[in-house]
Amino acid sequence: MSQYPRTRMMLWSMFVLMLVVSGRHGAYAQNTTLKLALDWYPNANHLGLFMAQEKGYFRQENLDVMLYTPVDPSTVLQTVGSGTDDFGISYQPDVLLARAQGVPVVSVAALVPHPLNSVIALQSSGIVRPRDLVGKKVGYPAIPTNEPLLGTMLKTDGARGLQDVELVNVGFDLVPALISRRVDAIVGAYWTHESILLENQGYPVHIMRVEEWGVPDYYELVLVTNASTIKSKPEVITRFLRAVRRGYEDAAQDPQAGVDILLKGTKAEVDEKIERPGAQLLAPLWKTDKTPFGMQDTARWESFTQWLQANGLLASHVRAGDAFTNRFHGGN
């Protein structure tokens, strides 16, 4: 029997295989440039992003990603909503509030799956639980959500609520206000940042985490894009999140290596004495056993949306299910 038919069949099989491979990767063979706006200056919360950049995970997805901090980080949701930035890092409460104003942003991944916001008091004050704050001064940065957070904590611990404390607007000078005894405690402080800064300066603290005192558990940091990008560039989002997921999986396994990369990429912007212990505190939050990193829980979005509405911060027409999607993690 002639070998020609067999040879022709082998060549045809190779041709079909090449078409399959080309169809799988050819759609993004051309490099795609993306801009990601950070929520603040580079810090331990961002380790997975910088690891994905340094280790070439974005590049392996044919993505050229620019990570940057806006001059005014409070504009991230607006610039993402308008398409000026492709992605941004924000906060679950802010995403919901922005959507109430018609900003078309959608969370596509949770980067920090629990609140970092907390109430912090010096150990020397004797304040160890919310009801110990009755009759005390509490400093805050005048962010609207901080008031109901504190009020809920107080009520959960048997106090009447905000009427039992004196709120003092200290801006973002939370740590100086506490050290100087201008206030007795602060709210709006991260237990992965301000607490470390205080301890490094010789002031041991007591931390009251908001979700342990009646506030619904929520996502501190989320990765957002706009609704039109979800419709027009789903392949890009899938590739981008695949690289981000790999970066945060690495950060969870070796957070100090992540800090090394952060320091290398940002130089003088990072306080190593804060970010190294901060990374150790964050690493357990990034570890997921049963679900892919970044997957978001519907019940958590709904419960926090209802809490915001009950506290008069969010219009009733805002639907939690419109504010996030799991479609790029294999979910709905």
C-alpha positions as YAML, in Angstrom:
chain: A
units: angstrom
residues:
- id: 1
  name: MET
  ca: [0.00, 0.00, 0.00]
- id: 2
  name: SER
  ca: [1.28, 3.45, -0.89]
- id: 3
  name: GLN
  ca: [2.43, 5.69, 1.95]
- id: 4
  name: TYR
  ca: [1.00, 8.76, 0.23]
- id: 5
  name: PRO
  ca: [-2.54, 8.61, 1.74]
- id: 6
  name: ARG
  ca: [-1.09, 8.07, 5.23]
- id: 7
  name: THR
  ca: [1.35, 10.96, 4.78]
- id: 8
  name: ARG
  ca: [-1.43, 13.20, 3.50]
- id: 9
  name: MET
  ca: [-3.58, 12.27, 6.52]
- id: 10
  name: MET
  ca: [-0.75, 13.12, 8.92]
- id: 11
  name: LEU
  ca: [-0.19, 16.47, 7.25]
- id: 12
  name: TRP
  ca: [-3.90, 17.24, 7.43]
- id: 13
  name: SER
  ca: [-3.99, 16.35, 11.15]
- id: 14
  name: MET
  ca: [-1.06, 18.69, 11.80]
- id: 15
  name: PHE
  ca: [-2.83, 21.45, 9.86]
- id: 16
  name: VAL
  ca: [-6.01, 21.02, 11.93]
- id: 17
  name: LEU
  ca: [-3.96, 21.10, 15.15]
- id: 18
  name: MET
  ca: [-2.32, 24.34, 14.04]
- id: 19
  name: LEU
  ca: [-5.74, 25.85, 13.38]
- id: 20
  name: VAL
  ca: [-6.94, 24.87, 16.86]
- id: 21
  name: VAL
  ca: [-3.87, 26.39, 18.52]
- id: 22
  name: SER
  ca: [-4.14, 29.49, 16.36]
- id: 23
  name: GLY
  ca: [-7.81, 29.85, 17.22]
- id: 24
  name: ARG
  ca: [-7.05, 29.59, 20.91]
- id: 25
  name: HIS
  ca: [-4.22, 32.12, 21.02]
- id: 26
  name: GLY
  ca: [-4.50, 34.08, 17.82]
- id: 27
  name: ALA
  ca: [-7.32, 36.21, 19.19]
- id: 28
  name: TYR
  ca: [-4.85, 37.94, 21.48]
- id: 29
  name: ALA
  ca: [-1.59, 37.41, 19.63]
- id: 30
  name: GLN
  ca: [-1.30, 41.18, 19.31]
- id: 31
  name: ASN
  ca: [-0.12, 42.92, 22.45]
- id: 32
  name: THR
  ca: [-2.78, 44.83, 24.41]
- id: 33
  name: THR
  ca: [-1.89, 47.91, 26.46]
- id: 34
  name: LEU
  ca: [-3.81, 48.49, 29.69]
- id: 35
  name: LYS
  ca: [-3.83, 51.12, 32.45]
- id: 36
  name: LEU
  ca: [-4.58, 50.17, 36.05]
- id: 37
  name: ALA
  ca: [-5.16, 53.00, 38.53]
- id: 38
  name: LEU
  ca: [-4.21, 52.17, 42.11]
- id: 39
  name: ASP
  ca: [-6.35, 53.32, 45.04]
- id: 40
  name: TRP
  ca: [-3.36, 54.77, 46.92]
- id: 41
  name: TYR
  ca: [0.41, 54.79, 46.76]
- id: 42
  name: PRO
  ca: [1.92, 51.29, 46.22]
- id: 43
  name: ASN
  ca: [1.69, 49.18, 49.37]
- id: 44
  name: ALA
  ca: [1.32, 45.61, 50.60]
- id: 45
  name: ASN
  ca: [-2.28, 45.42, 49.31]
- id: 46
  name: HIS
  ca: [-0.86, 45.57, 45.78]
- id: 47
  name: LEU
  ca: [1.80, 42.85, 46.06]
- id: 48
  name: GLY
  ca: [0.05, 40.47, 43.67]
- id: 49
  name: LEU
  ca: [-0.07, 43.11, 40.95]
- id: 50
  name: PHE
  ca: [3.60, 43.94, 41.22]
- id: 51
  name: MET
  ca: [4.52, 40.25, 41.33]
- id: 52
  name: ALA
  ca: [2.47, 39.63, 38.18]
- id: 53
  name: GLN
  ca: [4.35, 42.50, 36.54]
- id: 54
  name: GLU
  ca: [7.82, 41.47, 37.67]
- id: 55
  name: LYS
  ca: [7.39, 37.75, 36.97]
- id: 56
  name: GLY
  ca: [6.07, 38.34, 33.48]
- id: 57
  name: TYR
  ca: [2.55, 37.00, 34.05]
- id: 58
  name: PHE
  ca: [1.00, 39.97, 32.23]
- id: 59
  name: ARG
  ca: [3.51, 39.62, 29.45]
- id: 60
  name: GLN
  ca: [2.69, 35.92, 29.07]
- id: 61
  name: GLU
  ca: [-0.90, 36.99, 28.42]
- id: 62
  name: ASN
  ca: [0.32, 39.49, 25.80]
- id: 63
  name: LEU
  ca: [-0.62, 42.38, 28.06]
- id: 64
  name: ASP
  ca: [1.39, 45.55, 28.61]
- id: 65
  name: VAL
  ca: [0.04, 46.83, 31.95]
- id: 66
  name: MET
  ca: [0.85, 50.22, 33.42]
- id: 67
  name: LEU
  ca: [0.33, 50.39, 37.20]
- id: 68
  name: TYR
  ca: [0.11, 53.94, 38.48]
- id: 69
  name: THR
  ca: [-1.22, 56.07, 41.35]
- id: 70
  name: PRO
  ca: [-3.42, 58.95, 40.19]
- id: 71
  name: VAL
  ca: [-2.68, 62.45, 41.47]
- id: 72
  name: ASP
  ca: [-6.09, 62.21, 43.15]
- id: 73
  name: PRO
  ca: [-6.88, 58.55, 43.94]
- id: 74
  name: SER
  ca: [-10.47, 59.47, 44.78]
- id: 75
  name: THR
  ca: [-11.11, 59.80, 41.03]
- id: 76
  name: VAL
  ca: [-10.40, 56.14, 40.20]
- id: 77
  name: LEU
  ca: [-14.04, 55.13, 39.79]
- id: 78
  name: GLN
  ca: [-14.73, 58.12, 37.56]
- id: 79
  name: THR
  ca: [-11.74, 57.48, 35.29]
- id: 80
  name: VAL
  ca: [-12.56, 53.78, 35.02]
- id: 81
  name: GLY
  ca: [-16.23, 54.55, 34.45]
- id: 82
  name: SER
  ca: [-15.35, 56.92, 31.62]
- id: 83
  name: GLY
  ca: [-12.86, 54.49, 30.06]
- id: 84
  name: THR
  ca: [-9.81, 56.69, 30.68]
- id: 85
  name: ASP
  ca: [-8.42, 53.83, 32.76]
- id: 86
  name: ASP
  ca: [-9.09, 50.20, 31.85]
- id: 87
  name: PHE
  ca: [-9.04, 48.93, 35.42]
- id: 88
  name: GLY
  ca: [-8.85, 50.42, 38.88]
- id: 89
  name: ILE
  ca: [-8.66, 49.42, 42.53]
- id: 90
  name: SER
  ca: [-11.44, 50.65, 44.75]
- id: 91
  name: TYR
  ca: [-13.62, 49.62, 47.70]
- id: 92
  name: GLN
  ca: [-16.91, 47.74, 47.81]
- id: 93
  name: PRO
  ca: [-18.80, 50.59, 49.55]
- id: 94
  name: ASP
  ca: [-17.47, 53.12, 47.05]
- id: 95
  name: VAL
  ca: [-18.47, 50.97, 44.07]
- id: 96
  name: LEU
  ca: [-22.04, 50.82, 45.32]
- id: 97
  name: LEU
  ca: [-22.16, 54.55, 46.04]
- id: 98
  name: ALA
  ca: [-20.72, 55.35, 42.61]
- id: 99
  name: ARG
  ca: [-23.28, 53.18, 40.87]
- id: 100
  name: ALA
  ca: [-26.02, 55.08, 42.71]
- id: 101
  name: GLN
  ca: [-24.65, 58.18, 40.94]
- id: 102
  name: GLY
  ca: [-24.78, 56.47, 37.55]
- id: 103
  name: VAL
  ca: [-21.07, 55.61, 37.25]
- id: 104
  name: PRO
  ca: [-20.97, 52.34, 35.22]
- id: 105
  name: VAL
  ca: [-18.30, 50.50, 37.20]
- id: 106
  name: VAL
  ca: [-18.38, 46.78, 37.99]
- id: 107
  name: SER
  ca: [-16.20, 44.78, 40.36]
- id: 108
  name: VAL
  ca: [-14.59, 41.84, 38.56]
- id: 109
  name: ALA
  ca: [-12.46, 40.51, 41.44]
- id: 110
  name: ALA
  ca: [-12.03, 40.85, 45.19]
- id: 111
  name: LEU
  ca: [-8.41, 41.63, 46.10]
- id: 112
  name: VAL
  ca: [-8.83, 41.90, 49.88]
- id: 113
  name: PRO
  ca: [-11.83, 39.80, 50.92]
- id: 114
  name: HIS
  ca: [-12.50, 41.27, 54.38]
- id: 115
  name: PRO
  ca: [-12.59, 44.77, 55.91]
- id: 116
  name: LEU
  ca: [-9.30, 46.38, 56.84]
- id: 117
  name: ASN
  ca: [-11.07, 49.38, 58.36]
- id: 118
  name: SER
  ca: [-11.09, 49.23, 62.13]
- id: 119
  name: VAL
  ca: [-11.33, 51.17, 65.37]
- id: 120
  name: ILE
  ca: [-7.94, 51.54, 67.03]
- id: 121
  name: ALA
  ca: [-7.12, 52.73, 70.55]
- id: 122
  name: LEU
  ca: [-3.87, 52.86, 72.49]
- id: 123
  name: GLN
  ca: [-3.48, 49.99, 74.93]
- id: 124
  name: SER
  ca: [-2.75, 52.54, 77.63]
- id: 125
  name: SER
  ca: [-6.28, 53.94, 77.24]
- id: 126
  name: GLY
  ca: [-7.95, 50.79, 78.54]
- id: 127
  name: ILE
  ca: [-10.35, 50.82, 75.59]
- id: 128
  name: VAL
  ca: [-10.80, 47.23, 74.42]
- id: 129
  name: ARG
  ca: [-14.37, 47.11, 73.06]
- id: 130
  name: PRO
  ca: [-16.82, 49.53, 71.44]
- id: 131
  name: ARG
  ca: [-18.83, 50.36, 74.59]
- id: 132
  name: ASP
  ca: [-15.62, 51.55, 76.22]
- id: 133
  name: LEU
  ca: [-15.83, 54.49, 73.79]
- id: 134
  name: VAL
  ca: [-18.94, 55.94, 75.47]
- id: 135
  name: GLY
  ca: [-18.17, 59.52, 76.48]
- id: 136
  name: LYS
  ca: [-14.89, 59.49, 74.49]
- id: 137
  name: LYS
  ca: [-13.60, 61.38, 71.45]
- id: 138
  name: VAL
  ca: [-13.19, 59.36, 68.25]
- id: 139
  name: GLY
  ca: [-11.15, 60.73, 65.36]
- id: 140
  name: TYR
  ca: [-12.18, 59.99, 61.78]
- id: 141
  name: PRO
  ca: [-11.33, 61.20, 58.26]
- id: 142
  name: ALA
  ca: [-14.87, 62.43, 57.47]
- id: 143
  name: ILE
  ca: [-15.55, 59.55, 55.08]
- id: 144
  name: PRO
  ca: [-19.36, 59.05, 55.17]
- id: 145
  name: THR
  ca: [-19.30, 55.29, 55.74]
- id: 146
  name: ASN
  ca: [-17.15, 55.58, 58.87]
- id: 147
  name: GLU
  ca: [-19.99, 57.05, 60.93]
- id: 148
  name: PRO
  ca: [-22.48, 54.18, 60.48]
- id: 149
  name: LEU
  ca: [-19.63, 51.68, 60.87]
- id: 150
  name: LEU
  ca: [-18.87, 53.11, 64.31]
- id: 151
  name: GLY
  ca: [-22.56, 53.49, 65.15]
- id: 152
  name: THR
  ca: [-23.25, 49.84, 64.35]
- id: 153
  name: MET
  ca: [-20.32, 48.71, 66.48]
- id: 154
  name: LEU
  ca: [-21.51, 50.78, 69.43]
- id: 155
  name: LYS
  ca: [-25.08, 49.49, 69.21]
- id: 156
  name: THR
  ca: [-23.90, 45.90, 68.85]
- id: 157
  name: ASP
  ca: [-21.98, 46.29, 72.12]
- id: 158
  name: GLY
  ca: [-24.95, 47.72, 74.02]
- id: 159
  name: ALA
  ca: [-24.41, 51.47, 73.61]
- id: 160
  name: ARG
  ca: [-27.02, 53.79, 72.06]
- id: 161
  name: GLY
  ca: [-24.93, 54.69, 69.03]
- id: 162
  name: LEU
  ca: [-23.08, 57.74, 67.75]
- id: 163
  name: GLN
  ca: [-24.78, 60.01, 70.30]
- id: 164
  name: ASP
  ca: [-22.64, 58.31, 72.95]
- id: 165
  name: VAL
  ca: [-19.34, 59.57, 71.46]
- id: 166
  name: GLU
  ca: [-17.85, 62.82, 70.16]
- id: 167
  name: LEU
  ca: [-16.69, 62.51, 66.57]
- id: 168
  name: VAL
  ca: [-13.69, 64.65, 65.66]
- id: 169
  name: ASN
  ca: [-12.77, 65.24, 62.02]
- id: 170
  name: VAL
  ca: [-8.98, 64.84, 61.96]
- id: 171
  name: GLY
  ca: [-8.70, 64.28, 58.23]
- id: 172
  name: PHE
  ca: [-6.12, 61.63, 57.45]
- id: 173
  name: ASP
  ca: [-3.94, 62.63, 60.41]
- id: 174
  name: LEU
  ca: [-5.33, 59.70, 62.35]
- id: 175
  name: VAL
  ca: [-2.09, 58.54, 63.92]
- id: 176
  name: PRO
  ca: [-0.88, 61.99, 65.11]
- id: 177
  name: ALA
  ca: [-4.32, 62.68, 66.58]
- id: 178
  name: LEU
  ca: [-4.20, 59.46, 68.60]
- id: 179
  name: ILE
  ca: [-0.60, 59.84, 69.75]
- id: 180
  name: SER
  ca: [-1.18, 63.43, 70.86]
- id: 181
  name: ARG
  ca: [-4.28, 62.34, 72.82]
- id: 182
  name: ARG
  ca: [-6.38, 64.76, 70.81]
- id: 183
  name: VAL
  ca: [-8.75, 61.80, 70.49]
- id: 184
  name: ASP
  ca: [-9.19, 58.60, 72.48]
- id: 185
  name: ALA
  ca: [-9.60, 56.31, 69.47]
- id: 186
  name: ILE
  ca: [-9.71, 56.43, 65.69]
- id: 187
  name: VAL
  ca: [-11.94, 54.87, 63.05]
- id: 188
  name: GLY
  ca: [-11.03, 54.64, 59.38]
- id: 189
  name: ALA
  ca: [-7.62, 53.17, 60.23]
- id: 190
  name: TYR
  ca: [-6.39, 49.94, 58.63]
- id: 191
  name: TRP
  ca: [-5.39, 47.20, 61.03]
- id: 192
  name: THR
  ca: [-2.71, 46.29, 58.45]
- id: 193
  name: HIS
  ca: [-1.20, 49.78, 58.28]
- id: 194
  name: GLU
  ca: [-1.94, 52.42, 60.95]
- id: 195
  name: SER
  ca: [-1.70, 49.82, 63.71]
- id: 196
  name: ILE
  ca: [1.81, 48.91, 62.54]
- id: 197
  name: LEU
  ca: [2.81, 52.57, 62.23]
- id: 198
  name: LEU
  ca: [1.73, 53.17, 65.81]
- id: 199
  name: GLU
  ca: [3.49, 50.10, 67.16]
- id: 200
  name: ASN
  ca: [6.67, 51.06, 65.28]
- id: 201
  name: GLN
  ca: [6.61, 54.39, 67.09]
- id: 202
  name: GLY
  ca: [6.33, 52.70, 70.45]
- id: 203
  name: TYR
  ca: [2.56, 52.85, 70.96]
- id: 204
  name: PRO
  ca: [0.98, 49.40, 71.43]
- id: 205
  name: VAL
  ca: [-2.63, 49.36, 70.31]
- id: 206
  name: HIS
  ca: [-5.89, 47.50, 70.68]
- id: 207
  name: ILE
  ca: [-7.77, 46.80, 67.44]
- id: 208
  name: MET
  ca: [-11.53, 46.41, 67.06]
- id: 209
  name: ARG
  ca: [-12.34, 44.97, 63.63]
- id: 210
  name: VAL
  ca: [-15.64, 46.23, 62.25]
- id: 211
  name: GLU
  ca: [-16.97, 42.86, 61.05]
- id: 212
  name: GLU
  ca: [-16.52, 41.44, 64.57]
- id: 213
  name: TRP
  ca: [-18.90, 44.03, 66.00]
- id: 214
  name: GLY
  ca: [-22.04, 43.86, 63.89]
- id: 215
  name: VAL
  ca: [-20.98, 45.35, 60.55]
- id: 216
  name: PRO
  ca: [-21.68, 42.97, 57.64]
- id: 217
  name: ASP
  ca: [-18.52, 41.43, 56.23]
- id: 218
  name: TYR
  ca: [-17.50, 43.16, 53.00]
- id: 219
  name: TYR
  ca: [-14.68, 43.36, 50.47]
- id: 220
  name: GLU
  ca: [-12.15, 46.04, 51.35]
- id: 221
  name: LEU
  ca: [-10.42, 46.19, 47.98]
- id: 222
  name: VAL
  ca: [-11.94, 45.21, 44.66]
- id: 223
  name: LEU
  ca: [-10.71, 45.36, 41.08]
- id: 224
  name: VAL
  ca: [-13.10, 47.29, 38.84]
- id: 225
  name: THR
  ca: [-13.65, 47.91, 35.17]
- id: 226
  name: ASN
  ca: [-16.55, 49.52, 33.33]
- id: 227
  name: ALA
  ca: [-19.64, 47.85, 31.95]
- id: 228
  name: SER
  ca: [-18.78, 48.54, 28.31]
- id: 229
  name: THR
  ca: [-15.37, 46.86, 28.68]
- id: 230
  name: ILE
  ca: [-17.09, 43.75, 30.03]
- id: 231
  name: LYS
  ca: [-19.23, 43.64, 26.91]
- id: 232
  name: SER
  ca: [-16.57, 44.54, 24.35]
- id: 233
  name: LYS
  ca: [-13.37, 43.00, 25.77]
- id: 234
  name: PRO
  ca: [-14.23, 39.91, 27.83]
- id: 235
  name: GLU
  ca: [-11.15, 38.09, 26.48]
- id: 236
  name: VAL
  ca: [-8.87, 40.87, 27.72]
- id: 237
  name: ILE
  ca: [-10.45, 40.78, 31.18]
- id: 238
  name: THR
  ca: [-10.05, 37.00, 31.35]
- id: 239
  name: ARG
  ca: [-6.36, 37.21, 30.46]
- id: 240
  name: PHE
  ca: [-5.78, 40.10, 32.83]
- id: 241
  name: LEU
  ca: [-7.42, 38.36, 35.79]
- id: 242
  name: ARG
  ca: [-5.55, 35.15, 35.05]
- id: 243
  name: ALA
  ca: [-2.27, 37.02, 35.48]
- id: 244
  name: VAL
  ca: [-3.51, 38.88, 38.57]
- id: 245
  name: ARG
  ca: [-4.63, 35.62, 40.16]
- id: 246
  name: ARG
  ca: [-1.19, 34.08, 39.65]
- id: 247
  name: GLY
  ca: [0.43, 37.14, 41.19]
- id: 248
  name: TYR
  ca: [-1.68, 37.01, 44.34]
- id: 249
  name: GLU
  ca: [-1.26, 33.26, 44.68]
- id: 250
  name: ASP
  ca: [2.50, 33.89, 44.72]
- id: 251
  name: ALA
  ca: [2.07, 36.75, 47.21]
- id: 252
  name: ALA
  ca: [0.06, 34.50, 49.52]
- id: 253
  name: GLN
  ca: [2.81, 31.88, 49.46]
- id: 254
  name: ASP
  ca: [5.74, 34.27, 49.88]
- id: 255
  name: PRO
  ca: [4.66, 37.77, 50.92]
- id: 256
  name: GLN
  ca: [8.20, 38.90, 51.73]
- id: 257
  name: ALA
  ca: [9.33, 38.12, 48.20]
- id: 258
  name: GLY
  ca: [6.42, 40.29, 47.12]
- id: 259
  name: VAL
  ca: [7.67, 43.15, 49.29]
- id: 260
  name: ASP
  ca: [11.13, 42.75, 47.74]
- id: 261
  name: ILE
  ca: [9.55, 43.22, 44.31]
- id: 262
  name: LEU
  ca: [7.47, 46.15, 45.55]
- id: 263
  name: LEU
  ca: [10.57, 47.86, 46.90]
- id: 264
  name: LYS
  ca: [12.42, 47.23, 43.66]
- id: 265
  name: GLY
  ca: [9.64, 48.71, 41.58]
- id: 266
  name: THR
  ca: [8.79, 51.73, 43.71]
- id: 267
  name: LYS
  ca: [12.04, 52.63, 45.48]
- id: 268
  name: ALA
  ca: [11.56, 55.45, 48.01]
- id: 269
  name: GLU
  ca: [7.74, 55.39, 47.92]
- id: 270
  name: VAL
  ca: [7.42, 52.37, 50.24]
- id: 271
  name: ASP
  ca: [8.01, 52.21, 54.00]
- id: 272
  name: GLU
  ca: [9.54, 48.77, 54.40]
- id: 273
  name: LYS
  ca: [9.01, 48.75, 58.18]
- id: 274
  name: ILE
  ca: [5.26, 48.98, 57.60]
- id: 275
  name: GLU
  ca: [4.83, 46.93, 54.44]
- id: 276
  name: ARG
  ca: [6.74, 43.84, 55.58]
- id: 277
  name: PRO
  ca: [4.58, 43.18, 58.66]
- id: 278
  name: GLY
  ca: [1.54, 44.37, 56.71]
- id: 279
  name: ALA
  ca: [2.20, 41.76, 54.04]
- id: 280
  name: GLN
  ca: [2.34, 39.02, 56.67]
- id: 281
  name: LEU
  ca: [-1.07, 40.08, 57.97]
- id: 282
  name: LEU
  ca: [-2.57, 40.18, 54.49]
- id: 283
  name: ALA
  ca: [-1.18, 36.88, 53.19]
- id: 284
  name: PRO
  ca: [-3.76, 34.67, 55.00]
- id: 285
  name: LEU
  ca: [-6.56, 36.76, 53.45]
- id: 286
  name: TRP
  ca: [-5.30, 35.93, 49.95]
- id: 287
  name: LYS
  ca: [-5.34, 32.17, 50.49]
- id: 288
  name: THR
  ca: [-8.45, 30.47, 49.13]
- id: 289
  name: ASP
  ca: [-9.08, 26.75, 49.47]
- id: 290
  name: LYS
  ca: [-12.40, 26.14, 47.74]
- id: 291
  name: THR
  ca: [-12.86, 29.06, 45.33]
- id: 292
  name: PRO
  ca: [-10.55, 30.82, 42.85]
- id: 293
  name: PHE
  ca: [-8.82, 33.94, 44.08]
- id: 294
  name: GLY
  ca: [-10.98, 36.98, 43.36]
- id: 295
  name: MET
  ca: [-14.35, 35.16, 43.41]
- id: 296
  name: GLN
  ca: [-17.07, 37.26, 45.05]
- id: 297
  name: ASP
  ca: [-19.97, 36.10, 47.20]
- id: 298
  name: THR
  ca: [-23.48, 37.25, 46.29]
- id: 299
  name: ALA
  ca: [-24.71, 37.14, 49.88]
- id: 300
  name: ARG
  ca: [-21.89, 39.40, 51.02]
- id: 301
  name: TRP
  ca: [-22.68, 41.99, 48.35]
- id: 302
  name: GLU
  ca: [-26.38, 41.85, 49.15]
- id: 303
  name: SER
  ca: [-26.00, 42.10, 52.93]
- id: 304
  name: PHE
  ca: [-23.67, 45.07, 52.74]
- id: 305
  name: THR
  ca: [-25.89, 46.79, 50.16]
- id: 306
  name: GLN
  ca: [-28.85, 46.38, 52.52]
- id: 307
  name: TRP
  ca: [-26.78, 47.73, 55.41]
- id: 308
  name: LEU
  ca: [-25.84, 50.85, 53.42]
- id: 309
  name: GLN
  ca: [-29.49, 51.36, 52.47]
- id: 310
  name: ALA
  ca: [-30.68, 50.87, 56.05]
- id: 311
  name: ASN
  ca: [-28.22, 53.56, 57.15]
- id: 312
  name: GLY
  ca: [-29.44, 56.02, 54.55]
- id: 313
  name: LEU
  ca: [-26.26, 56.04, 52.48]
- id: 314
  name: LEU
  ca: [-27.49, 54.21, 49.40]
- id: 315
  name: ALA
  ca: [-30.58, 54.63, 47.24]
- id: 316
  name: SER
  ca: [-33.02, 51.75, 47.26]
- id: 317
  name: HIS
  ca: [-32.86, 51.26, 43.48]
- id: 318
  name: VAL
  ca: [-29.23, 50.08, 43.56]
- id: 319
  name: ARG
  ca: [-28.99, 46.32, 43.00]
- id: 320
  name: ALA
  ca: [-26.05, 44.42, 44.48]
- id: 321
  name: GLY
  ca: [-26.06, 41.93, 41.62]
- id: 322
  name: ASP
  ca: [-25.32, 44.66, 39.07]
- id: 323
  name: ALA
  ca: [-22.25, 45.87, 40.94]
- id: 324
  name: PHE
  ca: [-20.11, 42.76, 40.51]
- id: 325
  name: THR
  ca: [-19.60, 39.73, 38.30]
- id: 326
  name: ASN
  ca: [-17.93, 36.34, 38.66]
- id: 327
  name: ARG
  ca: [-18.12, 35.45, 34.98]
- id: 328
  name: PHE
  ca: [-14.35, 35.70, 34.59]
- id: 329
  name: HIS
  ca: [-13.77, 33.21, 37.41]
- id: 330
  name: GLY
  ca: [-16.04, 30.55, 35.97]
- id: 331
  name: GLY
  ca: [-19.06, 31.81, 37.92]
- id: 332
  name: ASN
  ca: [-22.13, 33.89, 37.15]
...
